[in-house]
Tab-separated table of C-alpha atoms and ligand atoms in Angstrom:
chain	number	residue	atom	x	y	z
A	1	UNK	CA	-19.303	-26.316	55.392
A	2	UNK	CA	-20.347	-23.601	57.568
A	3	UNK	CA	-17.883	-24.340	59.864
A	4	UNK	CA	-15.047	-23.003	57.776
A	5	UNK	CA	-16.096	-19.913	58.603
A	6	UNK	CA	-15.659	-20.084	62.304
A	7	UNK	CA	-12.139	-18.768	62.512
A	8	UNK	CA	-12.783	-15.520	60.241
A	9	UNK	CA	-15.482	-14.420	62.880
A	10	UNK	CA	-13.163	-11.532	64.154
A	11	UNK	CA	-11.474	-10.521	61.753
A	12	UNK	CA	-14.998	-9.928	59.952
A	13	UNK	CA	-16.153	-7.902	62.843
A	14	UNK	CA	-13.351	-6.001	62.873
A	15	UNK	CA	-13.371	-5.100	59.262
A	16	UNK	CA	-16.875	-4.177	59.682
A	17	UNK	CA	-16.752	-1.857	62.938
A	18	UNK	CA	-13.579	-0.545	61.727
A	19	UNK	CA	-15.170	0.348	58.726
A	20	UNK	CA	-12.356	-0.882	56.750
A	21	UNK	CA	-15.264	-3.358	55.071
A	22	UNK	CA	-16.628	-0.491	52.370
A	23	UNK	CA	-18.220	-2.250	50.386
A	24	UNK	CA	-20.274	-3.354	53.402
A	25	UNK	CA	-20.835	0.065	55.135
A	26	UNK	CA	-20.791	2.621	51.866
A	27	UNK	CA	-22.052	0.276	49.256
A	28	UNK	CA	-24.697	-2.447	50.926
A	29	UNK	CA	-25.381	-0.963	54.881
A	30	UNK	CA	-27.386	1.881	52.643
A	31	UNK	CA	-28.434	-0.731	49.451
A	32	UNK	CA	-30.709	-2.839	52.438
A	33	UNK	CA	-31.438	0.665	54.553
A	34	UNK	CA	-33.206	1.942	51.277
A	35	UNK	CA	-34.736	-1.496	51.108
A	36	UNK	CA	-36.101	-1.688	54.179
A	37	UNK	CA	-37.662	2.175	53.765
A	38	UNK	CA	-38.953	0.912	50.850
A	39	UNK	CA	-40.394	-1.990	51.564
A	40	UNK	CA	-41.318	-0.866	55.078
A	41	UNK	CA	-41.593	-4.623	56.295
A	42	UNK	CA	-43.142	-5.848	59.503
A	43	UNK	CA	-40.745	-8.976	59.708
A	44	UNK	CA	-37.513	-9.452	58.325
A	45	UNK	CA	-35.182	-12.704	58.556
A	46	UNK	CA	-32.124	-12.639	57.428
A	47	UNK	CA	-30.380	-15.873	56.657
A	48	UNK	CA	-26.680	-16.658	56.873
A	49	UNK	CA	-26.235	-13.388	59.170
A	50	UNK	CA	-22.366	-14.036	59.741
A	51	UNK	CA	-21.768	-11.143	62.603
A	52	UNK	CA	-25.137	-10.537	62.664
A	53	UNK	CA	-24.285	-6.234	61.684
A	54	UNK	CA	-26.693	-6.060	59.536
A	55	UNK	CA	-29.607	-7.329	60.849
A	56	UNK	CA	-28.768	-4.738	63.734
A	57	UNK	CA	-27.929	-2.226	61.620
A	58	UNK	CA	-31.628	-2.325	59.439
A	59	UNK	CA	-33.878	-3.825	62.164
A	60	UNK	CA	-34.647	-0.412	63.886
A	61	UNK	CA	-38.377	-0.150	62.625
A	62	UNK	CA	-39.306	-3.883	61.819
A	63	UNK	CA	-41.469	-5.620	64.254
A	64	UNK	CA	-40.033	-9.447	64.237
A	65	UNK	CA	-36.262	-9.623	63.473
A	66	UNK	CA	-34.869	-12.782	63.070
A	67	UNK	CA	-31.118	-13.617	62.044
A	68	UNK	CA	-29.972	-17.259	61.223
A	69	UNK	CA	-26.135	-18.589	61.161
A	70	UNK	CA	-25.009	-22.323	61.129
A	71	UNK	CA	-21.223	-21.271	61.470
A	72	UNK	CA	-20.583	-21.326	65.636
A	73	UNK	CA	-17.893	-18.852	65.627
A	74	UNK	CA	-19.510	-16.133	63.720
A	75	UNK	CA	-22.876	-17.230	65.859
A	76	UNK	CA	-20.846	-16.535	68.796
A	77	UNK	CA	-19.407	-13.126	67.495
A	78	UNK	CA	-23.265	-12.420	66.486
A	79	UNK	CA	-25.050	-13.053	69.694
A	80	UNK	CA	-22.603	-10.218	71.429
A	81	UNK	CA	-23.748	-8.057	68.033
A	82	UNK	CA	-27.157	-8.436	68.554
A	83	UNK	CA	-27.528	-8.433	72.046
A	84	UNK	CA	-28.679	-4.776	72.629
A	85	UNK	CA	-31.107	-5.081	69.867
A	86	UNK	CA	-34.170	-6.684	68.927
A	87	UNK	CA	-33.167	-9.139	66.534
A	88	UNK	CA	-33.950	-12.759	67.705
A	89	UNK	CA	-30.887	-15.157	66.450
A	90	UNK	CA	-30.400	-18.892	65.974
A	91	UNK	CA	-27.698	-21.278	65.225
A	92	UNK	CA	-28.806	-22.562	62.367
A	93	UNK	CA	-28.742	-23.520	58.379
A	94	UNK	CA	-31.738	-22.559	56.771
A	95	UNK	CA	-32.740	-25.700	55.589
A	96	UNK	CA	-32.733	-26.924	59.247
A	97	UNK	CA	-34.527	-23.804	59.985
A	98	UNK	CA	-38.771	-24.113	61.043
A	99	UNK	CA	-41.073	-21.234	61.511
A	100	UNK	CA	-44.800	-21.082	62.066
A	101	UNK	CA	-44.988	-17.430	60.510
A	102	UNK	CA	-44.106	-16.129	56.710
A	103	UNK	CA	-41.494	-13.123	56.583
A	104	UNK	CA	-42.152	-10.053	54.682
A	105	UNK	CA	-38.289	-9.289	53.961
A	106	UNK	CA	-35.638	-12.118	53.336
A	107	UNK	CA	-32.457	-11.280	52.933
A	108	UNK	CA	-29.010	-13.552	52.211
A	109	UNK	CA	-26.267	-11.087	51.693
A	110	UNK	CA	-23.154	-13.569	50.239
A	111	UNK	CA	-24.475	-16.490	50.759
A	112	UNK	CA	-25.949	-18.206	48.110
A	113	UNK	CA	-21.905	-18.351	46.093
A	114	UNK	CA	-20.703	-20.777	48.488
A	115	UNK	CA	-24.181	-22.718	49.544
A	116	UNK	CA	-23.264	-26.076	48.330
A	117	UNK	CA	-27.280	-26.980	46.761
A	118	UNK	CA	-28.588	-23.787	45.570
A	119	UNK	CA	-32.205	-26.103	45.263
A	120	UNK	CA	-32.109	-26.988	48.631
A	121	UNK	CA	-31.227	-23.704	50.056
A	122	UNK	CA	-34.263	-21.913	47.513
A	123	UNK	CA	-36.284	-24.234	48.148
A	124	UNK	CA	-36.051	-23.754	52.647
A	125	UNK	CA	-36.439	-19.812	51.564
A	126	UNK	CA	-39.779	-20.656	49.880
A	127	UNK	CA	-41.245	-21.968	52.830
A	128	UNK	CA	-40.797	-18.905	54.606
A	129	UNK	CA	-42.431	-16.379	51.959
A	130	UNK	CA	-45.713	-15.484	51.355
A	131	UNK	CA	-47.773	-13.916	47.907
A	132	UNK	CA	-46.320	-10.365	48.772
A	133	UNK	CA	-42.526	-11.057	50.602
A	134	UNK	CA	-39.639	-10.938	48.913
A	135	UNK	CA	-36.692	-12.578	48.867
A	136	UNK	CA	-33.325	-10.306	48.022
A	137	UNK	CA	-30.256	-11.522	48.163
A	138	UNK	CA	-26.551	-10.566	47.218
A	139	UNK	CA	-23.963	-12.668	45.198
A	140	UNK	CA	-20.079	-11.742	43.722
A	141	UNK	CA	-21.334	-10.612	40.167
A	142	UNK	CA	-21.351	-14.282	37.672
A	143	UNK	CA	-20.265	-12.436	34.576
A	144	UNK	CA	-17.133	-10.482	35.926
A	145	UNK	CA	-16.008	-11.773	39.774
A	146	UNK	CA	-13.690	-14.443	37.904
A	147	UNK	CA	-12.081	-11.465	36.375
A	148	UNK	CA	-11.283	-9.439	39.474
A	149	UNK	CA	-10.491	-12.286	42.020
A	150	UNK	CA	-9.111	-15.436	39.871
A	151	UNK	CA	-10.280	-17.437	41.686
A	152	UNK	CA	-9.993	-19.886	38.709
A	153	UNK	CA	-7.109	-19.829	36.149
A	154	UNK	CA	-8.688	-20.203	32.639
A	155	UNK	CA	-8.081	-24.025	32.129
A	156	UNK	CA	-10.925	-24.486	34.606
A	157	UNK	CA	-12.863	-21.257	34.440
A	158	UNK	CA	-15.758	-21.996	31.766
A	159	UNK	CA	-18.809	-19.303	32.558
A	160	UNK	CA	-21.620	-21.585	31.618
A	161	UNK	CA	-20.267	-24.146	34.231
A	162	UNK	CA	-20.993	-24.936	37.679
A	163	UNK	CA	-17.529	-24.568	39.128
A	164	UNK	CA	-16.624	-25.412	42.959
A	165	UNK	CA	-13.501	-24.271	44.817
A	166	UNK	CA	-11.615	-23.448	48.312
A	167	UNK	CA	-10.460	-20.195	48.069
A	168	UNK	CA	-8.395	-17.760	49.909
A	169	UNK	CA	-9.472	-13.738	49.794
A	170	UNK	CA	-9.175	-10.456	51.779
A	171	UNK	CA	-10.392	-7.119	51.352
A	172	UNK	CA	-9.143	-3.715	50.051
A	173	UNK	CA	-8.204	-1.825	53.149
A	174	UNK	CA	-7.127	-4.951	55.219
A	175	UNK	CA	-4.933	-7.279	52.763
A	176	UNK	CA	-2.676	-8.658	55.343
A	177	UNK	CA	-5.657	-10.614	56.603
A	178	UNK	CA	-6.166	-13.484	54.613
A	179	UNK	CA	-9.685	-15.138	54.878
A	180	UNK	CA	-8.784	-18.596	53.796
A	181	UNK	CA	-10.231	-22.130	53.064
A	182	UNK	CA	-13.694	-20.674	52.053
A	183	UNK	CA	-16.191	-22.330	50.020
A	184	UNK	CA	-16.590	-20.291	46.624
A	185	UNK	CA	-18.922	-21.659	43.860
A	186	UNK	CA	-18.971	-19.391	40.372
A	187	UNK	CA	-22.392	-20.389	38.872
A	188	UNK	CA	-23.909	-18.942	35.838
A	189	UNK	CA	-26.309	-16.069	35.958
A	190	UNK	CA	-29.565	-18.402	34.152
A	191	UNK	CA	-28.782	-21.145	36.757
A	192	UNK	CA	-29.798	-18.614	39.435
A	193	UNK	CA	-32.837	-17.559	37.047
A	194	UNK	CA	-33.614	-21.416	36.644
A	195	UNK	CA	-33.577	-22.412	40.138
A	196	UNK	CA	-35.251	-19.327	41.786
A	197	UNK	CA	-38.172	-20.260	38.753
A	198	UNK	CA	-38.471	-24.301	39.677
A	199	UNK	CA	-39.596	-22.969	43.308
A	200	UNK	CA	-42.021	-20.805	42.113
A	201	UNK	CA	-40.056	-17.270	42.159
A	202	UNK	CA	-40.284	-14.928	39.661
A	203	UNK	CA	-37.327	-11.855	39.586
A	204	UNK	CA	-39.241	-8.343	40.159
A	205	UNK	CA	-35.485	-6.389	40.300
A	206	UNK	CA	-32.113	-7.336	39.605
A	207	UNK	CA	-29.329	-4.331	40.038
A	208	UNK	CA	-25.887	-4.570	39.758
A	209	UNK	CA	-23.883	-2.870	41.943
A	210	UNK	CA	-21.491	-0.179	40.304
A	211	UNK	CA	-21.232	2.850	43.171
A	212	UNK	CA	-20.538	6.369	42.060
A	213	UNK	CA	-16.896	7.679	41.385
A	214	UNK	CA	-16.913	9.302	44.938
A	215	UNK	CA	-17.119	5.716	46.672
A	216	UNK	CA	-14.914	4.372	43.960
A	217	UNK	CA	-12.369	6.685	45.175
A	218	UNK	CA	-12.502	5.024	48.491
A	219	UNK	CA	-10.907	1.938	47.265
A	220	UNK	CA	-8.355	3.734	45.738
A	221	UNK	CA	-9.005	2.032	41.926
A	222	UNK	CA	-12.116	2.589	39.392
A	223	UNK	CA	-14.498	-0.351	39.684
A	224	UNK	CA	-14.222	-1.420	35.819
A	225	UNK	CA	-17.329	-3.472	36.362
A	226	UNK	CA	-20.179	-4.352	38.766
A	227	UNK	CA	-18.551	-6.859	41.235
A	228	UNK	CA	-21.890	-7.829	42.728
A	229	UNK	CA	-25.473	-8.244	42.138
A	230	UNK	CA	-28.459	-8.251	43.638
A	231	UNK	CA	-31.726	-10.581	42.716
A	232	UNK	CA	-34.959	-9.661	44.141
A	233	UNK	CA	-37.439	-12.547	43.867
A	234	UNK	CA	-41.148	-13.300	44.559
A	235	UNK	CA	-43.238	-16.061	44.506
A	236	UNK	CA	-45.722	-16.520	41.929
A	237	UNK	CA	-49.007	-15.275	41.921
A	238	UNK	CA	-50.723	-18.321	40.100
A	239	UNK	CA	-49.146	-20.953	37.483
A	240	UNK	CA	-49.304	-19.274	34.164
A	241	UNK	CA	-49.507	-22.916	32.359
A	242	UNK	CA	-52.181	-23.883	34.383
A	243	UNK	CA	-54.106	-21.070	33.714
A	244	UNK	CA	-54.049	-21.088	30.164
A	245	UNK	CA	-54.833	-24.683	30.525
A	246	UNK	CA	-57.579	-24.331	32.829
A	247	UNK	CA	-59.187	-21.435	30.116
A	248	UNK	CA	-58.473	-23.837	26.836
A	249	UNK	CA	-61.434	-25.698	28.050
A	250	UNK	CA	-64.023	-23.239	27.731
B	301	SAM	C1	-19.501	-14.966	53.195
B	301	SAM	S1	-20.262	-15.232	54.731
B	301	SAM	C2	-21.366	-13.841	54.758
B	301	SAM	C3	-21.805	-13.499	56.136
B	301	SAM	C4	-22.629	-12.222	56.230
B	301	SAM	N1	-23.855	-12.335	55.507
B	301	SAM	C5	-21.802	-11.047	55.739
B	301	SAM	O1	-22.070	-10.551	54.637
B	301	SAM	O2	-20.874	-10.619	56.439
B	301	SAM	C6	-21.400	-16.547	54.369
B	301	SAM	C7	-22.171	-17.022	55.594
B	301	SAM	O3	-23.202	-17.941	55.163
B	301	SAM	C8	-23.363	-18.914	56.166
B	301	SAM	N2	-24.031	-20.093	55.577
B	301	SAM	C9	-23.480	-21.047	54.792
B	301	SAM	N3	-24.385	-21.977	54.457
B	301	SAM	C10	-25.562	-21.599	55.041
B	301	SAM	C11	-26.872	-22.158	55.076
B	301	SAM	N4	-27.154	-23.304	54.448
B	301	SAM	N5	-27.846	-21.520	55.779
B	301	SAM	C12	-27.559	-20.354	56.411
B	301	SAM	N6	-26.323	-19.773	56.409
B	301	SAM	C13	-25.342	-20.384	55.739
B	301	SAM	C14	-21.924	-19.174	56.627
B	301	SAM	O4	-21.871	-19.786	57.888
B	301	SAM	C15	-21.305	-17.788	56.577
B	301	SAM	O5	-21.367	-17.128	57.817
């Protein structure tokens, strides 16, 4: 699957150092820059890093950078991105992915929509957090994407359904260029919830993204409604059940 996205490599980093990609450099470049002041992490991977801009583009203060992408063409497009900088990269999914160390940060910025097992791919995450890291990630917004992009007509579009399709998209300021036969996989929001809980997350945030009118203005139509959101997970501190369990037998 990854591979579909080798061709797109260029035109990606073109939208994105042209800045014709706003929602990437007004809306999310300063979501994960607030983030990372936030969060102030000492190691950040970011998995599914496409052109690898913004790992570059947040790394500047973060000890151990590390950027995964299975696709070859946008790992070759990424390697020239990251070259000056201090992110390390690898070719990679991130279920194939091993590391001796936790990360404090992990970010997938949209990703998990087209991952084809949302288990599998939570599941790899969990291996690389510890009691304190997070785990943020980006998706097309469940509730209201269908509406913007129709992607599905409404004979097969049914919200609570796992739906799977190849799709064909492009952006606002660059519609000529069509990013075609893309995975795209509409999930409800509570299957997100249900997985992320199975591996032991638990949800400490979860914004949708609506920018203010002055960004709005930049795409040259009112947003009607959030077109993305953003989950921020952890894993649990200690198994609830057991707990109570473990106190029922005093
Ligand atoms: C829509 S692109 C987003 C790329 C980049 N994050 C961005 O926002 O520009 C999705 C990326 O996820 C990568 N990907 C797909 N499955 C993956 C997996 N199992 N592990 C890591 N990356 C994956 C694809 O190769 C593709 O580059």
């Amino acid at each position: 699957m990854p591979n579909r996205w080798d061709g797109f490599a260029s035109i990606r980093q073109n939208q994105i150092e042209s800045g014709k990609d706003l929602t990437f450099s007004k809306v999310f470049l300063p979501y994960y820059n607030d983030l990372v002041k936030e969060l102030c992490p000492e190691s950040l991977l970011e998995v599914g890093c496409g052109t690898g801009h913004l790992s570059v583009n947040i790394c500047s203060n973060i000890s151990t950078a590390v950027a995964i992408e299975p696709s070859e063409g946008m790992y070759a497009v990424a390697e020239q991105v990251v070259k000056e900088s201090c992110v390390q990269l690898f070719c990679l999914r991130v279920e194939e992915y091993r590391c001796p160390h936790p990360f404090d940060l992990i970010i997938s910025h949209m990703v998990l929509q087209l991952v084809d097992n949302l288990d599998l791919f939570i599941e790899s995450v969990a291996n690389f957090m510890e009691k304190e890291s997070q785990f943020v990630f980006a998706i097309p917004h469940p509730c209201f994407y269908n509406n913007y992009k129709l992607f599905f007509d409404s004979s097969e579009y049914k919200y609570m359904c796992e739906i799977k399709k190849t799709i064909s998209f492009s952006i606002t300021n660059d519609p000529n260029k069509i990013i075609s036969g893309v995975p795209y996989c509409h999930r409800p929001l509570s299957q997100y919830f249900s997985v992320l809980k199975k591996f032991g997350f638990y949800v400490v945030d979860f914004k949708e993204i609506f920018p203010d009118q002055e960004i709005q203005s930049l795409y040259g139509v009112d947003w009607k409604f959030p077109r993305y959101c953003v989950f921020h997970a952890q894993r649990k501190k200690g198994n609830p059940v057991l707990k109570k369990a473990n106190n029922s037998s005093f």
